[in-house]
């Protein structure tokens, strides 16, 4: 039964790819200008990855220069940028730099969105792995620049390559930012797939592009993932004065200022935004806006629940190390293909509830593999020894699930629910295809952005982010309350 359960999960994730081949009736054809598309996509992804890693390392150096307490709060602020939905970054850019589009906008927004996670990873790595080396460098009188250039950066090389490949893969498959910032040019395969469906109805091209993208990204993620799981207890949590001495505080502004810019844009548009909402007719009776609010709450929470439940279901089925690595190397399906699959499966259902269910399922299909790769794979690896001991002492599979796996995975389940809910509040890529009309705050925001009612969009985006953040706090705290409880 466990093997069948894992097979069902893999089939669920592969369904959008199979769908594209079925609709194309097994035919595949590369679109005209395919080599140009590959060149544009690779240039965009390479520049995004290089800029993101350089920015993340710079911010990490800035964070390392801060005192311990200030570093933690500042790092949390920088990490906000990595969890803010892309629609907020797009709005900030359209307000501050309305005439700058294309490759420059895409690369910078990809980089600032990913740099927080890279900076946090660099800080953790240096502080917990190389603090002793920095103490020795400080005793020897090595200057900051020399220590980083000849010492720390070479030590971090393998990690930086992993970050580079990961951001390259995510930028190559990005859809939301290039959709609004890229203009008419196809800077990613997602946009090319979208154009092939919407403009040409060329499903043979869609099948070929989807397969090419899947193979390419799977190979990249296979190269970027760690070959060995993180071992519990391998981290040294002690603080060292040398860490602070070899950081440089001013660089932290590179991470703080973009997040501050997003917040300022969202909070400074209230009065003008209300007027624009009235002009757009959304405040006449409040019916459409109220309906979008309720649908956003339903879509986000149900999508988050489906995401967490999918990851938990796969984890409780006791996957082998090979199966865990396969899922970690799996590429989330195209938002366009996922949305179209869900839309065409029940094309006759045009109610708001049907649209909401489609978006929720689509969010789960896209977010579950990402969050599995982010947390679940490592968490299961750390529990492997406990499971081996339990089996040696004769524990049944049911007992292992109830008394070992579920009690220890429960906090991660709620964390996943919270993060996926936060992301779902800001998703408009899947809904733009799967929904027959703008039924959520994010979809309404996208419509307002396209009509250049930026302040009105800012209000809806800010409100959605606020609701998403409250949901994340609620589920995270619920998970934390379960930590340390007696297993039963």
CSV table of C-alpha atoms in Angstrom, one decimal, residues 260-477:
chain,number,residue,atom,x,y,z
A,260,UNK,CA,11.5,48.8,2.6
A,261,UNK,CA,10.7,50.0,-0.9
A,262,UNK,CA,8.0,47.4,-1.3
A,263,UNK,CA,6.5,48.3,2.1
A,264,UNK,CA,6.6,52.0,1.4
A,265,UNK,CA,4.9,51.6,-2.0
A,266,UNK,CA,2.2,49.4,-0.5
A,267,UNK,CA,1.5,51.7,2.4
A,268,UNK,CA,1.8,55.1,0.7
A,269,UNK,CA,-0.9,54.5,-1.9
A,270,UNK,CA,-4.0,54.3,0.4
A,271,UNK,CA,-5.8,57.5,-0.4
A,272,UNK,CA,-5.2,57.5,-4.1
A,273,UNK,CA,-5.9,53.7,-4.2
A,274,UNK,CA,-9.4,54.2,-2.6
A,275,UNK,CA,-10.2,56.7,-5.3
A,276,UNK,CA,-9.1,54.3,-8.0
A,277,UNK,CA,-11.1,51.5,-6.5
A,278,UNK,CA,-14.2,53.7,-6.7
A,279,UNK,CA,-13.4,54.6,-10.3
A,280,UNK,CA,-13.1,50.9,-11.1
A,281,UNK,CA,-16.5,50.3,-9.6
A,282,UNK,CA,-15.2,48.0,-6.9
A,283,UNK,CA,-16.5,50.1,-4.0
A,284,UNK,CA,-20.0,50.8,-5.3
A,285,UNK,CA,-21.7,48.0,-3.4
A,286,UNK,CA,-18.6,46.1,-2.2
A,287,UNK,CA,-20.0,42.8,-3.6
A,288,UNK,CA,-17.2,42.0,-6.0
A,289,UNK,CA,-14.5,43.0,-3.6
A,290,UNK,CA,-16.1,41.1,-0.7
A,291,UNK,CA,-16.5,38.0,-2.9
A,292,UNK,CA,-12.8,38.3,-3.9
A,293,UNK,CA,-11.8,38.5,-0.3
A,294,UNK,CA,-13.7,35.4,0.7
A,295,UNK,CA,-12.5,33.5,-2.3
A,296,UNK,CA,-8.9,34.5,-1.6
A,297,UNK,CA,-9.2,33.2,2.0
A,298,UNK,CA,-10.7,29.9,0.8
A,299,UNK,CA,-8.2,29.5,-2.1
A,300,UNK,CA,-5.2,30.3,0.0
A,301,UNK,CA,-6.1,28.1,3.0
A,302,UNK,CA,-7.4,25.2,1.0
A,303,UNK,CA,-4.4,25.4,-1.3
A,304,UNK,CA,-2.1,25.5,1.7
A,305,UNK,CA,-3.8,22.5,3.2
A,306,UNK,CA,-3.6,20.5,0.0
A,307,UNK,CA,0.2,21.3,-0.3
A,308,UNK,CA,0.9,20.3,3.3
A,309,UNK,CA,-1.3,17.1,3.1
A,310,UNK,CA,0.5,16.0,-0.1
A,311,UNK,CA,3.9,16.3,1.4
A,312,UNK,CA,2.8,14.6,4.6
A,313,UNK,CA,1.1,11.8,2.7
A,314,UNK,CA,4.3,11.1,0.8
A,315,UNK,CA,6.4,11.3,3.9
A,316,UNK,CA,4.2,8.9,5.9
A,317,UNK,CA,4.4,6.3,3.1
A,318,UNK,CA,8.0,5.8,4.1
A,319,UNK,CA,9.8,6.6,0.8
A,320,UNK,CA,13.3,5.3,0.2
A,321,UNK,CA,16.3,7.6,0.0
A,322,UNK,CA,16.1,7.2,-3.8
A,323,UNK,CA,12.5,8.1,-3.9
A,324,UNK,CA,13.1,11.1,-1.7
A,325,UNK,CA,15.9,12.3,-4.0
A,326,UNK,CA,13.7,11.8,-7.0
A,327,UNK,CA,11.0,14.1,-5.6
A,328,UNK,CA,13.7,16.6,-4.6
A,329,UNK,CA,14.9,16.6,-8.2
A,330,UNK,CA,11.4,16.9,-9.6
A,331,UNK,CA,10.5,20.2,-11.3
A,332,UNK,CA,7.1,21.7,-10.5
A,333,UNK,CA,4.9,21.7,-13.5
A,334,UNK,CA,4.4,24.8,-15.7
A,335,UNK,CA,1.8,27.2,-14.2
A,336,UNK,CA,0.3,27.6,-17.7
A,337,UNK,CA,0.0,23.8,-18.3
A,338,UNK,CA,-1.2,23.2,-14.8
A,339,UNK,CA,-3.9,25.8,-15.1
A,340,UNK,CA,-5.0,24.7,-18.6
A,341,UNK,CA,-5.2,21.0,-17.4
A,342,UNK,CA,-7.4,22.0,-14.5
A,343,UNK,CA,-9.5,24.3,-16.7
A,344,UNK,CA,-10.1,21.8,-19.5
A,345,UNK,CA,-10.8,18.9,-17.1
A,346,UNK,CA,-14.1,20.5,-16.1
A,347,UNK,CA,-14.5,23.1,-18.8
A,348,UNK,CA,-18.3,23.2,-18.2
A,349,UNK,CA,-17.9,24.2,-14.6
A,350,UNK,CA,-17.7,28.0,-14.7
A,351,UNK,CA,-18.8,28.8,-11.1
A,352,UNK,CA,-16.6,30.8,-8.7
A,353,UNK,CA,-16.3,27.7,-6.5
A,354,UNK,CA,-15.1,25.6,-9.4
A,355,UNK,CA,-12.5,28.2,-10.3
A,356,UNK,CA,-11.4,28.4,-6.6
A,357,UNK,CA,-10.9,24.6,-6.4
A,358,UNK,CA,-8.9,24.7,-9.6
A,359,UNK,CA,-6.6,27.4,-8.3
A,360,UNK,CA,-6.2,25.6,-5.0
A,361,UNK,CA,-5.2,22.3,-6.6
A,362,UNK,CA,-2.9,24.1,-9.0
A,363,UNK,CA,-1.1,25.8,-6.1
A,364,UNK,CA,-0.6,22.4,-4.4
A,365,UNK,CA,0.9,20.9,-7.6
A,366,UNK,CA,3.3,23.8,-7.9
A,367,UNK,CA,4.2,24.5,-4.3
A,368,UNK,CA,4.4,20.9,-2.8
A,369,UNK,CA,7.6,19.9,-4.7
A,370,UNK,CA,9.3,23.2,-3.8
A,371,UNK,CA,8.6,22.9,-0.1
A,372,UNK,CA,9.5,19.2,-0.2
A,373,UNK,CA,12.9,20.1,-1.6
A,374,UNK,CA,13.2,23.0,0.9
A,375,UNK,CA,12.5,21.2,4.2
A,376,UNK,CA,10.9,17.7,4.0
A,377,UNK,CA,13.7,15.8,2.4
A,378,UNK,CA,16.2,16.8,5.1
A,379,UNK,CA,13.7,16.3,7.9
A,380,UNK,CA,13.0,12.7,6.9
A,381,UNK,CA,16.8,12.0,6.5
A,382,UNK,CA,17.3,13.1,10.1
A,383,UNK,CA,14.6,10.7,11.3
A,384,UNK,CA,16.0,7.7,9.4
A,385,UNK,CA,18.0,6.4,12.4
A,386,UNK,CA,15.0,6.5,14.7
A,387,UNK,CA,13.0,4.5,12.2
A,388,UNK,CA,15.7,1.9,11.9
A,389,UNK,CA,15.8,1.4,15.7
A,390,UNK,CA,12.0,1.2,16.0
A,391,UNK,CA,12.0,-1.5,13.3
A,392,UNK,CA,14.7,-3.5,15.1
A,393,UNK,CA,12.6,-3.4,18.3
A,394,UNK,CA,9.6,-4.8,16.4
A,395,UNK,CA,7.5,-1.7,15.9
A,396,UNK,CA,4.8,-2.1,13.3
A,397,UNK,CA,4.4,0.3,10.4
A,398,UNK,CA,1.2,1.8,11.9
A,399,UNK,CA,3.0,2.4,15.3
A,400,UNK,CA,5.9,4.0,13.5
A,401,UNK,CA,3.6,6.4,11.7
A,402,UNK,CA,1.5,7.3,14.8
A,403,UNK,CA,4.2,7.5,17.4
A,404,UNK,CA,7.3,8.6,15.5
A,405,UNK,CA,6.6,10.1,12.2
A,406,UNK,CA,3.4,12.1,12.7
A,407,UNK,CA,4.4,13.6,16.1
A,408,UNK,CA,7.7,14.9,14.8
A,409,UNK,CA,6.5,15.9,11.4
A,410,UNK,CA,3.4,17.7,12.7
A,411,UNK,CA,5.2,21.1,13.3
A,412,UNK,CA,6.6,20.9,9.7
A,413,UNK,CA,3.1,20.1,8.4
A,414,UNK,CA,1.8,23.3,9.9
A,415,UNK,CA,4.8,25.3,8.8
A,416,UNK,CA,4.2,24.0,5.2
A,417,UNK,CA,0.5,24.9,5.5
A,418,UNK,CA,1.4,28.4,6.6
A,419,UNK,CA,4.0,29.1,3.9
A,420,UNK,CA,1.9,27.7,1.1
A,421,UNK,CA,-1.1,29.7,2.3
A,422,UNK,CA,1.1,32.9,2.4
A,423,UNK,CA,2.2,32.2,-1.2
A,424,UNK,CA,-1.3,31.3,-2.4
A,425,UNK,CA,-2.6,34.7,-1.3
A,426,UNK,CA,-0.3,36.3,-3.8
A,427,UNK,CA,-0.5,33.8,-6.7
A,428,UNK,CA,-2.0,35.1,-9.9
A,429,UNK,CA,-0.1,33.0,-12.4
A,430,UNK,CA,-2.2,29.8,-12.0
A,431,UNK,CA,-5.4,31.7,-11.5
A,432,UNK,CA,-4.8,33.8,-14.7
A,433,UNK,CA,-5.2,30.5,-16.7
A,434,UNK,CA,-7.3,28.3,-14.5
A,435,UNK,CA,-10.0,30.8,-13.5
A,436,UNK,CA,-12.7,32.1,-15.9
A,437,UNK,CA,-12.6,35.5,-14.2
A,438,UNK,CA,-10.7,37.4,-11.5
A,439,UNK,CA,-12.2,35.9,-8.3
A,440,UNK,CA,-9.3,36.6,-5.9
A,441,UNK,CA,-7.5,39.7,-4.6
A,442,UNK,CA,-4.4,38.7,-6.5
A,443,UNK,CA,-6.3,38.3,-9.8
A,444,UNK,CA,-8.1,41.6,-9.2
A,445,UNK,CA,-4.7,43.2,-8.5
A,446,UNK,CA,-3.3,41.8,-11.7
A,447,UNK,CA,-6.2,43.3,-13.7
A,448,UNK,CA,-5.7,46.7,-12.0
A,449,UNK,CA,-1.9,46.6,-12.7
A,450,UNK,CA,-2.6,45.9,-16.4
A,451,UNK,CA,-4.9,49.0,-16.5
A,452,UNK,CA,-2.2,51.0,-14.6
A,453,UNK,CA,-4.4,51.6,-11.5
A,454,UNK,CA,-1.3,51.0,-9.5
A,455,UNK,CA,-2.4,52.5,-6.2
A,456,UNK,CA,-5.6,50.5,-6.2
A,457,UNK,CA,-3.6,47.3,-6.9
A,458,UNK,CA,-1.3,48.3,-4.0
A,459,UNK,CA,-4.1,48.3,-1.5
A,460,UNK,CA,-5.3,44.9,-2.6
A,461,UNK,CA,-1.8,43.4,-2.6
A,462,UNK,CA,-1.0,44.9,0.8
A,463,UNK,CA,-4.2,43.5,2.3
A,464,UNK,CA,-3.5,40.1,0.7
A,465,UNK,CA,0.0,40.1,2.1
A,466,UNK,CA,-1.3,41.1,5.6
A,467,UNK,CA,-3.8,38.2,5.5
A,468,UNK,CA,-1.1,35.8,4.3
A,469,UNK,CA,1.3,36.9,7.0
A,470,UNK,CA,-1.4,36.4,9.7
A,471,UNK,CA,-2.1,33.0,8.4
A,472,UNK,CA,1.6,32.0,8.4
A,473,UNK,CA,1.9,33.2,12.0
A,474,UNK,CA,-1.2,31.3,13.0
A,475,UNK,CA,-0.1,28.0,11.5
A,476,UNK,CA,3.6,28.4,12.5
A,477,UNK,CA,2.5,29.0,16.2
